[in-house]
Amino acid sequence: HVQLVESGGGSVQTGGSLTLSCAASGDAFNNNCIGWFRQAPGKEREGVASIYTGANRTYYADSMNDRFTISQDNAKNTVYLQMNSLKPEDTATYTCAAALGGGYCWPASRVFGFWGQGTQVTVS
């Protein structure tokens, strides 16, 4: 059973930081690809970052690695997205997703088959 639960969203001022958490069931976490995506109102969903948990290997979409950091905590089956120097244009619903079986782990929507419900981030 694959379950992904996001938390940590909220409202923050420009320049602030937030850390999002994605708690994954064991089936989703172990030796799989977990990614973060975001979707702003009226815009398409875009990939932010992903991590292959079997090797702690990270991937970032273009322009996302200067302020965002993805990481994992194996003991908690959790993947984090640390977001710094937030800007109003970072306002979006952030969703984590899982791609089972490892392999290709680029943060592109087509790679991922399981999705969480999302958590809202508002920067003002």
PDB file of C-alpha atoms in Angstrom:
ATOM      1  CA  HIS A   1       0.000   0.000   0.000  1.00  0.00           C
ATOM      2  CA  VAL A   2       1.478   3.308  -1.069  1.00  0.00           C
ATOM      3  CA  GLN A   3       0.688   6.318   1.061  1.00  0.00           C
ATOM      4  CA  LEU A   4       2.199   9.790   0.911  1.00  0.00           C
ATOM      5  CA  VAL A   5       1.305  12.495   3.403  1.00  0.00           C
ATOM      6  CA  GLU A   6       2.656  16.020   3.116  1.00  0.00           C
ATOM      7  CA  SER A   7       2.944  18.528   5.911  1.00  0.00           C
ATOM      8  CA  GLY A   8       4.743  21.736   6.742  1.00  0.00           C
ATOM      9  CA  GLY A   9       3.045  24.157   4.419  1.00  0.00           C
ATOM     10  CA  GLY A  10       1.830  27.535   5.537  1.00  0.00           C
ATOM     11  CA  SER A  11       2.173  31.244   5.067  1.00  0.00           C
ATOM     12  CA  VAL A  12       5.541  32.939   5.176  1.00  0.00           C
ATOM     13  CA  GLN A  13       6.931  36.338   4.336  1.00  0.00           C
ATOM     14  CA  THR A  14       9.187  36.964   1.400  1.00  0.00           C
ATOM     15  CA  GLY A  15      12.687  35.854   2.240  1.00  0.00           C
ATOM     16  CA  GLY A  16      11.528  33.320   4.790  1.00  0.00           C
ATOM     17  CA  SER A  17      12.007  29.584   4.913  1.00  0.00           C
ATOM     18  CA  LEU A  18       9.837  26.516   5.184  1.00  0.00           C
ATOM     19  CA  THR A  19      10.518  22.827   5.360  1.00  0.00           C
ATOM     20  CA  LEU A  20       7.987  20.486   3.855  1.00  0.00           C
ATOM     21  CA  SER A  21       7.742  16.866   4.882  1.00  0.00           C
ATOM     22  CA  CYS A  22       6.539  13.893   2.901  1.00  0.00           C
ATOM     23  CA  ALA A  23       5.872  10.884   5.102  1.00  0.00           C
ATOM     24  CA  ALA A  24       5.833   7.787   2.946  1.00  0.00           C
ATOM     25  CA  SER A  25       4.680   4.286   3.668  1.00  0.00           C
ATOM     26  CA  GLY A  26       7.445   1.731   3.612  1.00  0.00           C
ATOM     27  CA  ASP A  27       6.363   0.468   0.221  1.00  0.00           C
ATOM     28  CA  ALA A  28       6.735   3.942  -1.177  1.00  0.00           C
ATOM     29  CA  PHE A  29       9.922   4.987   0.556  1.00  0.00           C
ATOM     30  CA  ASN A  30      12.401   2.145   0.382  1.00  0.00           C
ATOM     31  CA  ASN A  31      14.625   2.153  -2.708  1.00  0.00           C
ATOM     32  CA  ASN A  32      12.240   4.274  -4.702  1.00  0.00           C
ATOM     33  CA  CYS A  33      12.102   7.726  -6.170  1.00  0.00           C
ATOM     34  CA  ILE A  34      10.280  10.414  -4.195  1.00  0.00           C
ATOM     35  CA  GLY A  35       9.718  13.779  -5.790  1.00  0.00           C
ATOM     36  CA  TRP A  36       8.333  17.195  -4.979  1.00  0.00           C
ATOM     37  CA  PHE A  37       6.158  19.112  -7.386  1.00  0.00           C
ATOM     38  CA  ARG A  38       4.295  22.368  -7.224  1.00  0.00           C
ATOM     39  CA  GLN A  39       1.355  23.910  -8.958  1.00  0.00           C
ATOM     40  CA  ALA A  40       0.370  27.549  -8.767  1.00  0.00           C
ATOM     41  CA  PRO A  41      -3.142  28.728  -9.637  1.00  0.00           C
ATOM     42  CA  GLY A  42      -3.596  28.861 -13.373  1.00  0.00           C
ATOM     43  CA  LYS A  43      -0.251  27.223 -14.072  1.00  0.00           C
ATOM     44  CA  GLU A  44       0.880  23.756 -14.956  1.00  0.00           C
ATOM     45  CA  ARG A  45       2.405  21.508 -12.374  1.00  0.00           C
ATOM     46  CA  GLU A  46       6.188  21.696 -12.351  1.00  0.00           C
ATOM     47  CA  GLY A  47       8.809  19.485 -10.858  1.00  0.00           C
ATOM     48  CA  VAL A  48      10.983  20.817  -8.084  1.00  0.00           C
ATOM     49  CA  ALA A  49      13.285  18.029  -6.959  1.00  0.00           C
ATOM     50  CA  SER A  50      13.475  14.298  -6.457  1.00  0.00           C
ATOM     51  CA  ILE A  51      15.537  11.802  -4.551  1.00  0.00           C
ATOM     52  CA  TYR A  52      16.303   8.137  -5.041  1.00  0.00           C
ATOM     53  CA  THR A  53      16.099   6.859  -1.502  1.00  0.00           C
ATOM     54  CA  GLY A  54      18.142   3.757  -2.191  1.00  0.00           C
ATOM     55  CA  ALA A  55      21.255   5.833  -2.749  1.00  0.00           C
ATOM     56  CA  ASN A  56      20.354   9.280  -1.410  1.00  0.00           C
ATOM     57  CA  ARG A  57      20.828  10.604  -4.924  1.00  0.00           C
ATOM     58  CA  THR A  58      19.177  13.929  -5.611  1.00  0.00           C
ATOM     59  CA  TYR A  59      17.919  15.634  -8.729  1.00  0.00           C
ATOM     60  CA  TYR A  60      16.746  19.189  -9.206  1.00  0.00           C
ATOM     61  CA  ALA A  61      14.719  20.804 -11.923  1.00  0.00           C
ATOM     62  CA  ASP A  62      16.311  23.758 -13.622  1.00  0.00           C
ATOM     63  CA  SER A  63      16.727  26.779 -11.312  1.00  0.00           C
ATOM     64  CA  MET A  64      15.404  24.874  -8.296  1.00  0.00           C
ATOM     65  CA  ASN A  65      18.651  23.867  -6.624  1.00  0.00           C
ATOM     66  CA  ASP A  66      19.770  27.317  -5.570  1.00  0.00           C
ATOM     67  CA  ARG A  67      17.122  27.762  -2.866  1.00  0.00           C
ATOM     68  CA  PHE A  68      15.579  24.311  -2.456  1.00  0.00           C
ATOM     69  CA  THR A  69      17.144  21.231  -0.892  1.00  0.00           C
ATOM     70  CA  ILE A  70      15.674  17.758  -0.888  1.00  0.00           C
ATOM     71  CA  SER A  71      16.738  15.224   1.703  1.00  0.00           C
ATOM     72  CA  GLN A  72      15.639  12.005   3.330  1.00  0.00           C
ATOM     73  CA  ASP A  73      15.374  10.509   6.798  1.00  0.00           C
ATOM     74  CA  ASN A  74      15.437   6.740   6.544  1.00  0.00           C
ATOM     75  CA  ALA A  75      14.395   6.222  10.154  1.00  0.00           C
ATOM     76  CA  LYS A  76      11.213   8.210   9.585  1.00  0.00           C
ATOM     77  CA  ASN A  77      10.508   7.166   5.980  1.00  0.00           C
ATOM     78  CA  THR A  78      10.308  10.866   5.246  1.00  0.00           C
ATOM     79  CA  VAL A  79      11.541  13.098   2.473  1.00  0.00           C
ATOM     80  CA  TYR A  80      11.987  16.796   3.144  1.00  0.00           C
ATOM     81  CA  LEU A  81      12.041  19.862   0.972  1.00  0.00           C
ATOM     82  CA  GLN A  82      13.894  22.733   2.578  1.00  0.00           C
ATOM     83  CA  MET A  83      12.921  26.013   0.946  1.00  0.00           C
ATOM     84  CA  ASN A  84      14.911  29.169   1.601  1.00  0.00           C
ATOM     85  CA  SER A  85      14.698  32.782   0.471  1.00  0.00           C
ATOM     86  CA  LEU A  86      11.111  32.267  -0.542  1.00  0.00           C
ATOM     87  CA  LYS A  87       9.516  34.561  -3.079  1.00  0.00           C
ATOM     88  CA  PRO A  88       5.865  35.303  -3.868  1.00  0.00           C
ATOM     89  CA  GLU A  89       6.247  33.302  -7.066  1.00  0.00           C
ATOM     90  CA  ASP A  90       6.931  30.222  -4.942  1.00  0.00           C
ATOM     91  CA  THR A  91       3.306  30.343  -3.827  1.00  0.00           C
ATOM     92  CA  ALA A  92       1.754  27.041  -4.868  1.00  0.00           C
ATOM     93  CA  THR A  93       0.396  23.731  -3.724  1.00  0.00           C
ATOM     94  CA  TYR A  94       3.352  21.448  -3.136  1.00  0.00           C
ATOM     95  CA  THR A  95       2.817  17.748  -3.621  1.00  0.00           C
ATOM     96  CA  CYS A  96       5.073  14.786  -3.158  1.00  0.00           C
ATOM     97  CA  ALA A  97       4.959  11.760  -5.379  1.00  0.00           C
ATOM     98  CA  ALA A  98       6.523   8.334  -5.628  1.00  0.00           C
ATOM     99  CA  ALA A  99       7.877   6.331  -8.516  1.00  0.00           C
ATOM    100  CA  LEU A 100       8.345   2.716  -7.536  1.00  0.00           C
ATOM    101  CA  GLY A 101      11.260   0.572  -8.547  1.00  0.00           C
ATOM    102  CA  GLY A 102      14.015   3.158  -8.692  1.00  0.00           C
ATOM    103  CA  GLY A 103      15.338   3.669 -12.169  1.00  0.00           C
ATOM    104  CA  TYR A 104      14.707   7.018 -13.761  1.00  0.00           C
ATOM    105  CA  CYS A 105      14.208   9.583 -11.035  1.00  0.00           C
ATOM    106  CA  TRP A 106      14.067  12.960 -12.729  1.00  0.00           C
ATOM    107  CA  PRO A 107      11.368  15.266 -11.263  1.00  0.00           C
ATOM    108  CA  ALA A 108       9.027  14.985 -14.211  1.00  0.00           C
ATOM    109  CA  SER A 109       5.355  14.217 -13.636  1.00  0.00           C
ATOM    110  CA  ARG A 110       5.275  11.358 -16.133  1.00  0.00           C
ATOM    111  CA  VAL A 111       7.773   9.421 -14.027  1.00  0.00           C
ATOM    112  CA  PHE A 112       5.583   9.272 -10.922  1.00  0.00           C
ATOM    113  CA  GLY A 113       2.533   7.109 -10.376  1.00  0.00           C
ATOM    114  CA  PHE A 114       1.555   7.824  -6.778  1.00  0.00           C
ATOM    115  CA  TRP A 115       0.689  11.238  -5.414  1.00  0.00           C
ATOM    116  CA  GLY A 116      -0.066  12.828  -2.089  1.00  0.00           C
ATOM    117  CA  GLN A 117      -2.790  15.365  -1.407  1.00  0.00           C
ATOM    118  CA  GLY A 118      -0.539  18.397  -1.342  1.00  0.00           C
ATOM    119  CA  THR A 119       0.213  21.181   1.089  1.00  0.00           C
ATOM    120  CA  GLN A 120      -0.272  24.880   0.437  1.00  0.00           C
ATOM    121  CA  VAL A 121       2.619  27.327   0.579  1.00  0.00           C
ATOM    122  CA  THR A 122       1.825  31.020   0.447  1.00  0.00           C
ATOM    123  CA  VAL A 123       4.551  33.643   0.267  1.00  0.00           C
ATOM    124  CA  SER A 124       3.617  37.282   0.670  1.00  0.00           C
TER     125      SER A 124
END
